GROMACS .gro file of C-alpha atoms in nm:
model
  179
    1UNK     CA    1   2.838   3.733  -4.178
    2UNK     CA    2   2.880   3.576  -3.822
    3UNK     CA    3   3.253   3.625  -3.844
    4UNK     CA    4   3.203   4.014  -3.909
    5UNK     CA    5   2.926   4.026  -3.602
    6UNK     CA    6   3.164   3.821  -3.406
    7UNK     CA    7   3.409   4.109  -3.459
    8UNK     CA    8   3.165   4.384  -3.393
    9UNK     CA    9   3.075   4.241  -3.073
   10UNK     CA   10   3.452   4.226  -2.985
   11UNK     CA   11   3.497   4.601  -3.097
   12UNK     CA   12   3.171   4.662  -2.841
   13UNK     CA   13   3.357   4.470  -2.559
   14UNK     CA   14   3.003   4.452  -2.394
   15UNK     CA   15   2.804   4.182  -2.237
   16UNK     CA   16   2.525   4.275  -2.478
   17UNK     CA   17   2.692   4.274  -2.765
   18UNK     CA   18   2.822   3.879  -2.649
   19UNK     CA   19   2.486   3.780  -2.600
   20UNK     CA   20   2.338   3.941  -2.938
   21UNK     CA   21   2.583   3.709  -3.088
   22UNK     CA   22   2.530   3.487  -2.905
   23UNK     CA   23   2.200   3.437  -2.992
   24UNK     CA   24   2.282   3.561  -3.385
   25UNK     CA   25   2.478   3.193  -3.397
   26UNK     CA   26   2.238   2.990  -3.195
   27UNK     CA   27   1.966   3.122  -3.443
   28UNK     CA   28   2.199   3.046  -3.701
   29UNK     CA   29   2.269   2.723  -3.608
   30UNK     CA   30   1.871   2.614  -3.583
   31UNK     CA   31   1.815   2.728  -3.888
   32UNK     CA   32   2.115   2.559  -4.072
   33UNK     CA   33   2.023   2.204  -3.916
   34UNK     CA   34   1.662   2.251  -4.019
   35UNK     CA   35   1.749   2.327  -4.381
   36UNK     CA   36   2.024   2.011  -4.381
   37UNK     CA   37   1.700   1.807  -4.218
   38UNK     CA   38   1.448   1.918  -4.465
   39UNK     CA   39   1.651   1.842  -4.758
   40UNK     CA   40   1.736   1.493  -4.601
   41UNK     CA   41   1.436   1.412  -4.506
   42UNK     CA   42   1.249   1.526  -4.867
   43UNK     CA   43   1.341   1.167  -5.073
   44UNK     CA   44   1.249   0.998  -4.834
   45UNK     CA   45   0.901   1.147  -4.768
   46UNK     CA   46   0.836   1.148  -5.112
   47UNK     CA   47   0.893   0.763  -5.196
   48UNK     CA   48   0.668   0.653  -4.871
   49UNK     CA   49   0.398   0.874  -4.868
   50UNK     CA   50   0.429   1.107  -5.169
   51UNK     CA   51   0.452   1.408  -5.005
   52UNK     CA   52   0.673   1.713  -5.008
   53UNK     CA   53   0.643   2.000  -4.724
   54UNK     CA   54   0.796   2.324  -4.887
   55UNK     CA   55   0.781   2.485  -4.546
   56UNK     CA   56   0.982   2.254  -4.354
   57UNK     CA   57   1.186   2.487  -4.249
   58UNK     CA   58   1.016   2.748  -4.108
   59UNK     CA   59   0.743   2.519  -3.966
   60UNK     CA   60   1.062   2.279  -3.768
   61UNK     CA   61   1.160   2.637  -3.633
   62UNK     CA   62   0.815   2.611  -3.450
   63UNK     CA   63   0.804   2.280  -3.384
   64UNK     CA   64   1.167   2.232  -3.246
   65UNK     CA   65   1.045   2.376  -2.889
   66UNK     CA   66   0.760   2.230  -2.883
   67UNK     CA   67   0.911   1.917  -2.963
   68UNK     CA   68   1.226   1.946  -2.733
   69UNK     CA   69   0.992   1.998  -2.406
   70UNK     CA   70   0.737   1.713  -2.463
   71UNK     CA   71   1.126   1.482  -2.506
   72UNK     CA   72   1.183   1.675  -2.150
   73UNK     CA   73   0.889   1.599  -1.985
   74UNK     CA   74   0.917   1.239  -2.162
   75UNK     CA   75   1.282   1.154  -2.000
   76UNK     CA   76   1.164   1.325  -1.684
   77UNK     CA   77   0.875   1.096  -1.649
   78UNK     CA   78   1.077   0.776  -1.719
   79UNK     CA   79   1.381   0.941  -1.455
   80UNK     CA   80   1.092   0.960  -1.196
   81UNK     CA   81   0.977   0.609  -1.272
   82UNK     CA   82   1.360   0.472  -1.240
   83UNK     CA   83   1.460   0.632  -0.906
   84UNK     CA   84   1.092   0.586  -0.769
   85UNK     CA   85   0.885   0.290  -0.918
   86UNK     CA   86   0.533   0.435  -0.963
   87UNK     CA   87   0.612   0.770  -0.930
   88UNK     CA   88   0.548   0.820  -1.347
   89UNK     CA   89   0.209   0.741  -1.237
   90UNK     CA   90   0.165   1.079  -1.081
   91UNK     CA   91   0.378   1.317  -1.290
   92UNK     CA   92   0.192   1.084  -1.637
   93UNK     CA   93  -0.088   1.369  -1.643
   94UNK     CA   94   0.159   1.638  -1.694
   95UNK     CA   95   0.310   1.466  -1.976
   96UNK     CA   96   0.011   1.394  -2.103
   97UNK     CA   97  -0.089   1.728  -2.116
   98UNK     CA   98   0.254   1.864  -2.265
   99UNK     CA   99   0.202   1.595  -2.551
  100UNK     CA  100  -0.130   1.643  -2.630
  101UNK     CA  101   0.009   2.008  -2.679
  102UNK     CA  102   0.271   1.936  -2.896
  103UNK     CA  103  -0.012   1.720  -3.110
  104UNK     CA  104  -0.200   2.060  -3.157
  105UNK     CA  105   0.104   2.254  -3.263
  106UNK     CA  106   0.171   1.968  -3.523
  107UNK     CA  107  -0.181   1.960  -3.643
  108UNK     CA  108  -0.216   2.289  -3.716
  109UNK     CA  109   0.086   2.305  -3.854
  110UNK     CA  110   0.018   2.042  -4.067
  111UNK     CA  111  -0.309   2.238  -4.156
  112UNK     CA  112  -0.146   2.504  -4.339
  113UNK     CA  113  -0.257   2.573  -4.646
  114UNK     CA  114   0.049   2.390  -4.916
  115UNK     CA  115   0.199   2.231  -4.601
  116UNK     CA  116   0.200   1.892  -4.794
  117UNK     CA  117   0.222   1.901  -5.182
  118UNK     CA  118   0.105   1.567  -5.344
  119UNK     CA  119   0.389   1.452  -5.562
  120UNK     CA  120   0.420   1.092  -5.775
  121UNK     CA  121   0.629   0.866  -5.508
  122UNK     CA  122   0.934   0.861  -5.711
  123UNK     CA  123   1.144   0.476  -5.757
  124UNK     CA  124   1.394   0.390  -5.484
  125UNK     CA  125   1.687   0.397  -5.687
  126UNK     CA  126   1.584   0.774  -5.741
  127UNK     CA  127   1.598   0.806  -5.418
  128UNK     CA  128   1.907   0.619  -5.357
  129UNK     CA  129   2.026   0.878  -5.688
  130UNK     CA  130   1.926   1.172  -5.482
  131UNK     CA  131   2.141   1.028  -5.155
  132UNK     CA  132   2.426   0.926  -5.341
  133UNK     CA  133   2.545   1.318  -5.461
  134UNK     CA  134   2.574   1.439  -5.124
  135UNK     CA  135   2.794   1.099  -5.024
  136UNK     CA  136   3.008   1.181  -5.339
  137UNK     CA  137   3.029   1.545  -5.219
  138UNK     CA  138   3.193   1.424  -4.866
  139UNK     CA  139   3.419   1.152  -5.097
  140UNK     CA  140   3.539   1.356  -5.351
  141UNK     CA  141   3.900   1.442  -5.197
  142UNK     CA  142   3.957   1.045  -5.191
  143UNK     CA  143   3.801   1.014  -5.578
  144UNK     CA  144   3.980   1.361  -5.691
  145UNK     CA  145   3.649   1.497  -5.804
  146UNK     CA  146   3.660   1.859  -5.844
  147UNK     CA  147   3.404   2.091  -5.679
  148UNK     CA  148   3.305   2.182  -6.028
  149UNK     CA  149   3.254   1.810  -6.109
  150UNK     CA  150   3.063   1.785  -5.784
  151UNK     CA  151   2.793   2.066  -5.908
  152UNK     CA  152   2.808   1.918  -6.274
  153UNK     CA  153   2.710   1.572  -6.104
  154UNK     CA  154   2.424   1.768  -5.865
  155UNK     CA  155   2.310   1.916  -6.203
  156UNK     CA  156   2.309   1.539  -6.341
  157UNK     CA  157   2.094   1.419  -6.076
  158UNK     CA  158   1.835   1.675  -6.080
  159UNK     CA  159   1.823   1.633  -6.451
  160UNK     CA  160   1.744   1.236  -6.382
  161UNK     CA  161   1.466   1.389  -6.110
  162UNK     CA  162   1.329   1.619  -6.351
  163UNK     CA  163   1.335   1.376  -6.635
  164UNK     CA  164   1.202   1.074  -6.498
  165UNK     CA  165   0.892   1.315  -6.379
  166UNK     CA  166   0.846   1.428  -6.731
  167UNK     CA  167   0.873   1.069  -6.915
  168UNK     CA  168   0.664   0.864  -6.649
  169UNK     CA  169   0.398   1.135  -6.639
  170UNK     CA  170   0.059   0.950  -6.742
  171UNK     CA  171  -0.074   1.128  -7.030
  172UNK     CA  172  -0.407   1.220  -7.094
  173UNK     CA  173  -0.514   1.096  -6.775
  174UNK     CA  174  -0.707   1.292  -6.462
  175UNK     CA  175  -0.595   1.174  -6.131
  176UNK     CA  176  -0.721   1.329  -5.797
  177UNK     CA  177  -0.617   1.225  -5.442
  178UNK     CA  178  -0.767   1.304  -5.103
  179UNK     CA  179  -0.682   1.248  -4.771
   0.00000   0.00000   0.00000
């Protein structure tokens, strides 16, 4: 899809049409290393605080800015304090302030209704399961694995995933968490 826009804006010749596309792979490109992040970032969550957050995507898309000043104003602080000693005294407040706005983005974020599904911490060598397709994926020129071997062993694991969940389900058995 980028390719054919990347062509279009070509056939336009235009500084518009540059800058649509521009922003059409910048977009994207956020959006691509949020998904890749989210699915990282799901095992792990889930083993240490048994967790999952379905909208991790769309809620890093908020975040990212948010995020990427208060790291700004961060490293500009620490700058100030490096060429000036004491100076990060007098632009702390500012940071301060950009931080404790990033906090209420988070929180409410976080407040969303199904931001944070309660799931059974799965084992660590589910995990280590879940992180091990993915490394086979990158390997499989050097093993000779097929790409149809590759989705036959991404099948496997979530078949282990979804298995393990079914058999170690307590039976018969109420359980309710809260925060």
């Amino acid at each position: 899809w980028l390719e054919r826009q990347g062509l279009i804006a070509d056939l336009q010749g235009t500084r518009a049409a540059r800058i649509k596309l521009r922003m059409m792979q910048g977009f994207c490109g956020l959006l691509a290393a949020n998904i890749l992040g989210a699915m990282a970032a799901v095992p792990l969550v889930a083993h240490h605080f048994g967790r999952v957050n379905p909208y991790a995507v769309f809620t890093g898309l908020i975040a990212l800015p948010v995020v990427a000043v208060t790291m700004a104003a961060s490293a500009g602080q620490l700058l100030c304090e490096l060429i000036i000693p004491g100076m990060a005294g007098h632009t702390a407040p500012f940071t301060t302030m950009v931080a404790q706005g990033m906090i209420w983005v988070i929180g409410h974020r976080a407040a969303l209704p199904g931001a944070a599904v309660a799931v059974r911490p799965p084992p660590f060598w589910l995990v280590l399961l879940v992180y091990a397709a993915p490394v086979l994926w990158i390997m499989r020129r050097w093993i000779g694995l097929s790409r149809a071997g590759m989705v036959n062993v991404g099948v496997a694991v979530l078949a282990v995933i979804a298995g393990w969940y079914a058999l170690s389900q307590p039976v018969g058995r109420l359980q309710v968490e809260a925060l």
